[in-house]
């Protein structure tokens, strides 16, 4: 893991500029899907890539290379250079007028080695390496703002940091990676991106008339109980600890799983373990409903007819729900059963049902109370983003989770421990008095029998 004790430094940013498409692009309005424009999508997701110096690139300015490739990539991906506008019913559309994406160059007297062996989010001092826009009452609007912010920070060793912030309404993680790889290909000399982008948002529009066909617990508050302490604990009273689930921990979880579930996926095992331990540690009442909500990616599913090159949001939140008492009594096997059931629930019909609900209920935010929300980015391929300087030393989310409340939403990412073993790392945030109990719960669940 990387040390957070970086030498004292100051990032010297230049003046941000708008980078427009390198060629003339269509002037038109494109409608987002009814999955794209929910309240829970209206934020910017941050990512960072750290690169060492490359002797073959001595004297080459990475900021200039990336800026030129970015302008060229925005020709086929021209909607990303547009601006969001809200129409009746809170419907979002993109006005494509080649307004451009925000770009800034920066310099800092640090080396790639100063960051240590950074393996998982949050990236040290990430706020200094991503470009943020102005906020209004503590909220960062997405309407009539650039859809992408990029900062390229040159390091004194010859390496650099690439920091980006994408409006989630327009792309999800795989879609953002598709665009970044297009920029990489152009930066490395390609004449055009290898994947031709496809808008394709019409496939996730609400039906007429809208008819939600699932309960969609993710958009209703859980039953029973008092206000969730995770939503009221002051940030200063929250502890943050990264938990590593390597070969030993996964083996321990498999031994505790019922025989017919011993071949569960790594994600299912880790998610069930954390949900169970977190519920016990927070001391919820036995009759209080608790939930695990996680993103299920629709890409690659036979029943979801995504066009090749699609770069919109193609996922839904699925929910496993029960009472705290039933979860803690049922143990890992019961939690796994609920996770598997929720995971299999997301079909194309489910996605259309989400779109229907968005239209009928004003595009609501997903529920947060007594809910643990997980996004697994283990297989996103962040490190493969190569602008010509080689594979990233670190590539992944800038933060440990998104949203204003620490610990409610977490990223699962790939990492290595001190022994060089690969595993899943999860940065857990809990009230300080609950963290020790959580650690004990996880140790018991993962210890090999």
Phi, psi and omega in degrees: 000152181280149174281142176274357183270072177285152172301155177302136183207162175227125176276124181259099182273143171279191178276125178300143179229158175268128176256117181263166175304144184290341179229170178294138181233163181301140174259107185200174175247129180242134184271133174286161178284168178281358169267325181300320197256021174295160180303324182291349178264351189274067176204174179254129178263132188254140176222154181222142174231130180249130183236140172281169174293148176238117182306329181288347182251016181301128181086356179265130181273113181298326181296318180293318180298313183291320180298316179295317179294324179299313180300322179289322180293331180288352176290302177288332180259041189300332177300334180292343177269004182269197181223145178280142173227143181257129179252189181304143180074019180063023180286134180258138174229160177252119172276111183267096180233019177058037180295329176105165176253155184275135185221139177218141172264149179211163177225149177210144181273061175230161174246164176300326181294334180298336182276355180068201182270066183292125186241335188212158178288157003280148177288137183305127177054040186302331182303333182281345189245007173235147183262119180254154176265176181287150179255159177237112183055041177082359181246139179265109182292158176245345181287134177055038176236159172304146182272350181214132176241131181230136173233127174250114183252114179284135177261154184290347178276351184105350174276189179200168176241128176255114178243132181228152175224115182256139170290121186292340178299331189262328180219151167259186185300310179298324180291318177299320177295323178300317180292316180299321179291330174296317177299317179300314181300318180290323178295332181267008172108000180293150178283332181202158176298147181288338178249126176277122184291147178231131181289298169058019186288343183299337182286349178242033175269150179299149177284163179240113358281159178296132182221081178304131186246010178227158182292331179051063178301336182299343181246020175224146183289144179293156185279151170072159168089172181274183178296136181296127181295338176296334182271350185240351181289126178299144181307326180292343180259012181255131176260145179235124182224128175280132178249131182254127178246094180259196183305319182293315182294319180294321178298319178297319179294320179296323179295330181270347178285148174304150183310320183283355178243009184293341179263019177301154181290161177302316180300314182299317181295313182292316181298316180296319180298311182293317179301314181295310181294322180293319179297315179296319184291327182279350173066037177297151177296149185302328183264005179277135178287133176235152186222150167243122179243130182218155182279129175247115182283130181272354181294139178084358180273137184297328185272000179248104188280065180287134175288151178298135180086006179300132182230036174255191176281130182223058179208167175221155172274127174249154188232132167256129185223144175194185174269158180300321180296314180295321181294312183290327178284320183287335176074197188297320181298318180293317179298317179299318180301317181291321179296314181298319181296316180294321182296323183278352185284339186277109177236179177298321178297324178295317179297319177294326177294322175298315178300318177300314180298320180302316181292317184287330187247020173073025176060062188287164172279147176292155181291146182243334186295131179048037181234130175255119186253131187235136171235117181268110179251021183300328187249019184286339178077033182302321184292342183280357177289109188232110180273008181114356179260002182101179181295146181292143171292317172228138174213122181166192179301148176286323185252168177282342180190169180251166177099163185282347185248108182301138174093344180283323179240133181229151169262137166263124179225164179276146181203173174235145176269185182298340179272358182084009179279137178277147178195189178255131178246137182229117178278104184269133173241126181215158170307141187306322182287345180264341186295317181298318179295321178298316180301318179295319179299315181293319178300319179293321183286332186259350180294133180290141181277000000 
